[in-house]
Short mmCIF file of C-alpha atoms in Angstrom, two decimals:
data_model
loop_
_atom_site.label_atom_id
_atom_site.label_comp_id
_atom_site.label_asym_id
_atom_site.label_seq_id
_atom_site.Cartn_x
_atom_site.Cartn_y
_atom_site.Cartn_z
CA MET A 1 47.57 -154.83 52.89
CA LYS A 2 50.98 -155.74 51.50
CA ASP A 3 51.06 -158.70 49.18
CA ILE A 4 54.30 -160.59 49.89
CA LYS A 5 55.60 -163.60 48.05
CA VAL A 6 58.56 -165.64 49.24
CA LEU A 7 60.22 -167.48 46.37
CA GLY A 8 62.07 -170.70 47.09
CA THR A 9 61.87 -174.42 46.59
CA GLY A 10 61.11 -175.19 50.21
CA CYS A 11 64.56 -174.85 51.79
CA ALA A 12 65.10 -173.98 55.45
CA ASN A 13 66.13 -170.41 54.58
CA CYS A 14 62.80 -169.88 52.79
CA LYS A 15 60.85 -171.03 55.82
CA ALA A 16 62.96 -168.82 58.09
CA THR A 17 62.35 -165.85 55.79
CA ILE A 18 58.58 -166.34 55.96
CA ALA A 19 58.67 -166.66 59.73
CA LEU A 20 60.78 -163.52 60.09
CA ILE A 21 58.52 -161.45 57.83
CA GLU A 22 55.44 -162.58 59.76
CA GLN A 23 57.17 -161.84 63.05
CA VAL A 24 58.18 -158.31 62.01
CA ALA A 25 54.73 -157.62 60.53
CA LYS A 26 53.07 -158.67 63.76
CA ALA A 27 55.42 -156.59 65.88
CA ARG A 28 54.81 -153.51 63.72
CA GLN A 29 51.11 -154.26 63.33
CA VAL A 30 51.32 -154.22 59.55
CA GLU A 31 48.77 -156.28 57.66
CA VAL A 32 50.46 -158.66 55.24
CA LYS A 33 49.49 -161.57 53.06
CA VAL A 34 52.49 -163.89 52.78
CA GLU A 35 52.48 -166.54 50.10
CA LYS A 36 55.06 -169.24 49.33
CA VAL A 37 56.02 -169.73 45.70
CA GLU A 38 57.76 -173.08 45.32
CA GLU A 39 57.39 -174.03 41.67
CA LEU A 40 60.56 -173.38 39.65
CA ARG A 41 58.79 -171.93 36.61
CA GLU A 42 56.87 -169.51 38.83
CA ILE A 43 60.03 -168.52 40.71
CA MET A 44 61.89 -167.94 37.48
CA GLY A 45 58.96 -165.84 36.28
CA TYR A 46 60.45 -163.21 38.59
CA GLY A 47 63.95 -163.70 37.16
CA VAL A 48 65.30 -164.74 40.56
CA MET A 49 68.27 -167.13 40.47
CA SER A 50 69.18 -167.05 44.16
CA THR A 51 66.61 -167.99 46.73
CA PRO A 52 64.95 -167.11 48.97
CA GLY A 53 63.56 -164.26 46.91
CA VAL A 54 61.07 -161.75 48.26
CA VAL A 55 58.48 -159.97 46.14
CA ILE A 56 56.38 -157.16 47.57
CA ASP A 57 53.40 -155.94 45.58
CA GLY A 58 54.88 -157.41 42.41
CA LYS A 59 58.42 -156.06 42.78
CA VAL A 60 61.46 -158.17 43.62
CA VAL A 61 63.07 -156.58 46.68
CA HIS A 62 65.46 -159.35 47.68
CA ALA A 63 67.23 -162.43 46.28
CA GLY A 64 69.55 -164.84 48.07
CA GLY A 65 69.87 -165.53 51.78
CA ILE A 66 67.66 -164.68 54.72
CA PRO A 67 66.97 -160.93 54.68
CA GLY A 68 67.97 -158.93 57.76
CA ARG A 69 65.32 -157.78 60.21
CA ASP A 70 66.16 -154.12 59.50
CA LYS A 71 65.62 -154.70 55.79
CA ILE A 72 62.20 -156.26 56.42
CA GLU A 73 61.26 -153.34 58.66
CA GLN A 74 62.11 -150.95 55.84
CA TRP A 75 59.92 -152.90 53.39
CA LEU A 76 56.99 -152.90 55.75
CA ALA A 77 57.38 -149.21 56.58
CA ALA A 78 57.37 -148.14 52.94
CA MET B 1 48.10 -152.10 34.95
CA GLN B 2 50.26 -152.84 37.98
CA ASP B 3 54.00 -152.41 37.59
CA THR B 4 55.45 -155.84 38.26
CA ASP B 5 58.65 -157.87 37.82
CA HIS B 6 56.57 -160.95 37.08
CA HIS B 7 56.69 -162.28 33.53
CA PRO B 8 54.65 -165.49 33.35
CA LEU B 9 56.69 -168.15 31.56
CA PRO B 10 55.44 -171.14 29.56
CA ASP B 11 56.85 -174.56 30.37
CA ALA B 12 60.42 -174.90 29.13
CA LYS B 13 61.04 -177.15 26.15
CA GLN B 14 62.64 -180.43 27.17
CA TYR B 15 64.88 -182.22 24.69
CA CYS B 16 66.04 -185.81 25.01
CA PRO B 17 69.71 -186.49 24.12
CA THR B 18 68.79 -187.81 20.66
CA LEU B 19 66.94 -184.65 19.73
CA ALA B 20 69.60 -182.41 21.28
CA LEU B 21 72.40 -184.11 19.35
CA ARG B 22 70.42 -183.94 16.12
CA LYS B 23 69.71 -180.24 16.63
CA ALA B 24 73.42 -179.64 17.30
CA ASN B 25 74.64 -181.63 14.31
CA GLU B 26 72.02 -180.66 11.76
CA GLU B 27 70.67 -177.28 12.81
CA GLY B 28 73.64 -175.64 14.49
CA ALA B 29 72.21 -175.65 17.98
CA LEU B 30 74.69 -174.81 20.72
CA LEU B 31 74.92 -176.96 23.81
CA VAL B 32 75.46 -174.80 26.89
CA ASP B 33 76.97 -176.71 29.80
CA VAL B 34 76.25 -174.94 33.10
CA ARG B 35 78.19 -177.34 35.32
CA GLU B 36 81.12 -176.03 37.32
CA ARG B 37 84.71 -176.29 36.02
CA ASP B 38 85.70 -179.25 38.18
CA GLU B 39 82.70 -181.21 36.93
CA ILE B 40 83.59 -180.44 33.31
CA GLU B 41 87.22 -181.45 33.89
CA ALA B 42 85.97 -184.84 35.10
CA LEU B 43 83.53 -185.36 32.25
CA ALA B 44 82.63 -183.25 29.24
CA LEU B 45 80.33 -183.47 26.26
CA ASP B 46 82.32 -184.52 23.21
CA VAL B 47 80.43 -182.47 20.65
CA ALA B 48 81.52 -179.50 18.57
CA GLY B 49 80.20 -176.14 19.65
CA VAL B 50 79.76 -176.61 23.38
CA ILE B 51 79.81 -173.45 25.48
CA ASN B 52 80.61 -173.61 29.19
CA ILE B 53 79.10 -171.03 31.50
CA PRO B 54 79.06 -172.36 35.08
CA MET B 55 75.84 -171.86 37.00
CA SER B 56 77.74 -169.81 39.58
CA GLU B 57 78.51 -167.26 36.83
CA PHE B 58 75.38 -167.68 34.75
CA GLU B 59 73.41 -164.66 35.91
CA ARG B 60 76.39 -162.39 35.24
CA ARG B 61 77.49 -163.97 31.95
CA HIS B 62 74.36 -165.22 30.20
CA ALA B 63 74.34 -162.23 27.84
CA GLU B 64 77.39 -163.80 26.13
CA LEU B 65 75.01 -166.32 24.59
CA PRO B 66 73.66 -165.58 21.12
CA ARG B 67 69.96 -164.92 20.71
CA ASP B 68 69.84 -166.09 17.10
CA ARG B 69 70.86 -169.72 17.72
CA LEU B 70 69.01 -172.56 19.36
CA LEU B 71 70.52 -173.12 22.81
CA VAL B 72 70.23 -176.43 24.66
CA LEU B 73 71.12 -176.11 28.33
CA VAL B 74 72.93 -179.01 29.98
CA CYS B 75 73.92 -179.99 33.53
CA ALA B 76 74.45 -183.27 35.36
CA VAL B 77 70.80 -184.29 35.69
CA GLY B 78 68.82 -181.46 34.09
CA GLU B 79 67.82 -179.46 37.15
CA ARG B 80 70.28 -176.59 37.25
CA SER B 81 70.05 -176.32 33.48
CA LEU B 82 66.27 -176.06 33.72
CA LYS B 83 66.70 -173.06 35.99
CA ALA B 84 69.17 -171.57 33.50
CA THR B 85 66.72 -172.25 30.67
CA TYR B 86 64.01 -170.33 32.50
CA LEU B 87 66.39 -167.45 33.22
CA LEU B 88 67.10 -167.13 29.50
CA MET B 89 63.37 -167.23 28.76
CA TYR B 90 62.82 -164.51 31.36
CA ARG B 91 65.52 -162.43 29.67
CA GLY B 92 63.75 -162.74 26.33
CA TYR B 93 65.57 -165.63 24.67
CA THR B 94 63.08 -167.52 22.54
CA GLN B 95 65.17 -170.40 21.17
CA VAL B 96 66.04 -172.35 24.31
CA ALA B 97 65.52 -175.88 25.57
CA ASN B 98 66.68 -178.02 28.47
CA LEU B 99 68.47 -181.36 28.10
CA GLU B 100 66.08 -183.56 30.05
CA GLY B 101 67.93 -185.92 32.36
CA GLY B 102 71.16 -184.01 31.73
CA LEU B 103 74.52 -185.59 31.16
CA ALA B 104 73.46 -188.68 33.11
CA GLN B 105 70.86 -189.44 30.46
CA TRP B 106 73.33 -188.51 27.70
CA VAL B 107 75.80 -191.07 29.10
CA ARG B 108 73.09 -193.73 29.49
CA LYS B 109 72.31 -193.29 25.81
CA GLY B 110 75.97 -193.90 24.98
CA PHE B 111 76.43 -190.45 23.43
CA PRO B 112 79.95 -189.00 23.08
CA VAL B 113 81.77 -187.77 26.17
CA LYS B 114 85.37 -187.05 27.16
CA GLY B 115 86.51 -188.27 30.56
CA ASP B 116 85.24 -190.62 33.20
CA SER B 117 81.56 -191.33 32.62
CA THR B 118 81.16 -192.73 36.14
CA ALA B 119 81.72 -189.15 37.39
CA VAL B 120 78.21 -188.13 36.45
CA ALA B 121 76.60 -191.36 37.62
CA ALA B 122 78.17 -190.72 41.03
CA GLY B 123 76.25 -187.47 41.20
CA GLY B 124 77.99 -184.38 39.97
CA CYS B 125 75.68 -182.00 41.76
CA ALA B 126 73.61 -181.55 44.87
CA CYS B 127 70.48 -182.54 43.01
CA ALA B 128 71.83 -186.01 42.16
CA LYS B 129 68.91 -187.59 43.98
CA ALA B 130 66.74 -186.39 41.14
CA ILE B 131 68.42 -188.69 38.61
CA PRO B 132 65.53 -190.48 37.00
CA ALA B 133 65.45 -194.24 37.17
CA ALA B 134 67.13 -195.94 34.25
CA GLY B 135 64.87 -195.98 31.24
CA SER B 136 62.38 -193.44 32.59
CA GLY B 137 63.68 -190.67 30.39
CA ARG B 138 63.34 -192.60 27.17
CA CYS B 139 62.43 -190.60 24.12
#
């Protein structure tokens, strides 16, 4: 199971990012655990200045803006 | 051990204006103002040794800051600068602190500024709603 964290202080883009990841995971039948990280100190513990940020299995794969569907598909296929 | 980008950070140090000014005057601390240029043109800290690196350029330019001096990060109300403080901590800076309450608190204390001090009270940034109530940031 992929451990996914979405970093952001609760903005609309963060919520949209979570929804999109869950949607793609469901469509591709990939098991994921998606967690929101909203506390600034925790977010900055990944060195991410632009949110939403996405962390998969401990690695930052995205920072700033809603990621594209194709990008999410690549993450989940890897 | 798992390879990870996560470096757990302790809580950032928060300085009140009095402590920040004392550190600047007596211990050579640098005040780092992360507000944008138009905000600084309207109102600036009137203290020797202020460095301006706007938040929009901070990720790219933070390495310009010395690692061997105490750095006190400043913005309008202390929110953007807190983020900048944590970024420096993440990048391995050990002598960093945030100006709690930002320039708004600095102005309330009557500390030296150049420009129109109502500019900050009017809310120089998107996080203006976070300005603490008068007196709540006393130190």
